[in-house]
Amino acid sequence: PIDALAATVREPDTLVWIDLVSPDRPTMERLATILGLHELAVEDALSTHQRPKVDRYDSHLFVSAHSVSATDHGALHESELNVFTDSTWMVTVRKGSYPLDLAPVLDRASRSSDLAEYGIGFLVWALLDELVDGYLDSVDIFDAYYDKVSEELFAEQPLDLNGQREWFTMRKALVRVHRLVAPLREVVNELMRREHQTFDERLFPWFQDVYDHC
């Protein structure tokens, strides 16, 4: 409960994860008061269509990213994920028609529970790792689709209007995925900067793995 949050985050050897789906302004303002969230980051979390980025404030980080799932007909299921975090707590704000399913994230964190001693950074890693795995699944769909396109490109039978429309839709989807994914590389790189020392350095190989997949 939010009312118990102020005391809970001060407990020793405790990591706190608050998850919100499309929260209203009063809820975010209560959290901001308790955790000292910067007003600009709160506004970003309440608005839509943030680009992938990481902002550093005196007491916490703000990370914005997107989950993406493509279909073989060019439809994109995407949603925005905003994360506030310091060394002992994390707030996730999920938005959109297809909010990120946290069950795989929790499963990933449970399988790597030995990383919990490194602090909240291991939960941030689990989130980003799940996002990037979703990107890789979408890339597989695009690969399979364009393998089919390459086979049809020089077919004797001309492509009908529906086929042309599908090619165009998939092209738009591919460009959109690139725009959402490419900036995340710099986000992950920023999280690994040793001069800022946000997370335990022992987690860096795991963040490096996410970066490589990006």
PDB file of C-alpha atoms in Angstrom, residues 67-71 75-79 134-135 137-138 141 177:
ATOM      1  CA  SER A  67       7.622  -3.030 -25.556  1.00  0.00           C
ATOM      2  CA  VAL A  68       6.900  -4.135 -29.126  1.00  0.00           C
ATOM      3  CA  SER A  69       5.326  -7.241 -30.606  1.00  0.00           C
ATOM      4  CA  ALA A  70       4.918  -7.563 -34.372  1.00  0.00           C
ATOM      5  CA  THR A  71       2.569  -9.800 -36.331  1.00  0.00           C
ATOM      6  CA  ALA A  75       0.281  -5.009 -36.982  1.00  0.00           C
ATOM      7  CA  LEU A  76       2.335  -3.716 -34.066  1.00  0.00           C
ATOM      8  CA  HIS A  77       1.375  -4.191 -30.442  1.00  0.00           C
ATOM      9  CA  GLU A  78       3.399  -1.592 -28.581  1.00  0.00           C
ATOM     10  CA  SER A  79       3.225   0.041 -25.184  1.00  0.00           C
ATOM     11  CA  GLY A 134      10.380  -9.176 -27.458  1.00  0.00           C
ATOM     12  CA  TYR A 135      12.275  -7.182 -30.080  1.00  0.00           C
ATOM     13  CA  ASP A 137      10.859 -12.172 -31.582  1.00  0.00           C
ATOM     14  CA  SER A 138       9.607  -9.369 -33.830  1.00  0.00           C
ATOM     15  CA  ILE A 141       8.820 -12.328 -37.884  1.00  0.00           C
ATOM     16  CA  VAL A 177      10.256  -0.830 -34.677  1.00  0.00           C
TER      17      VAL A 177
END
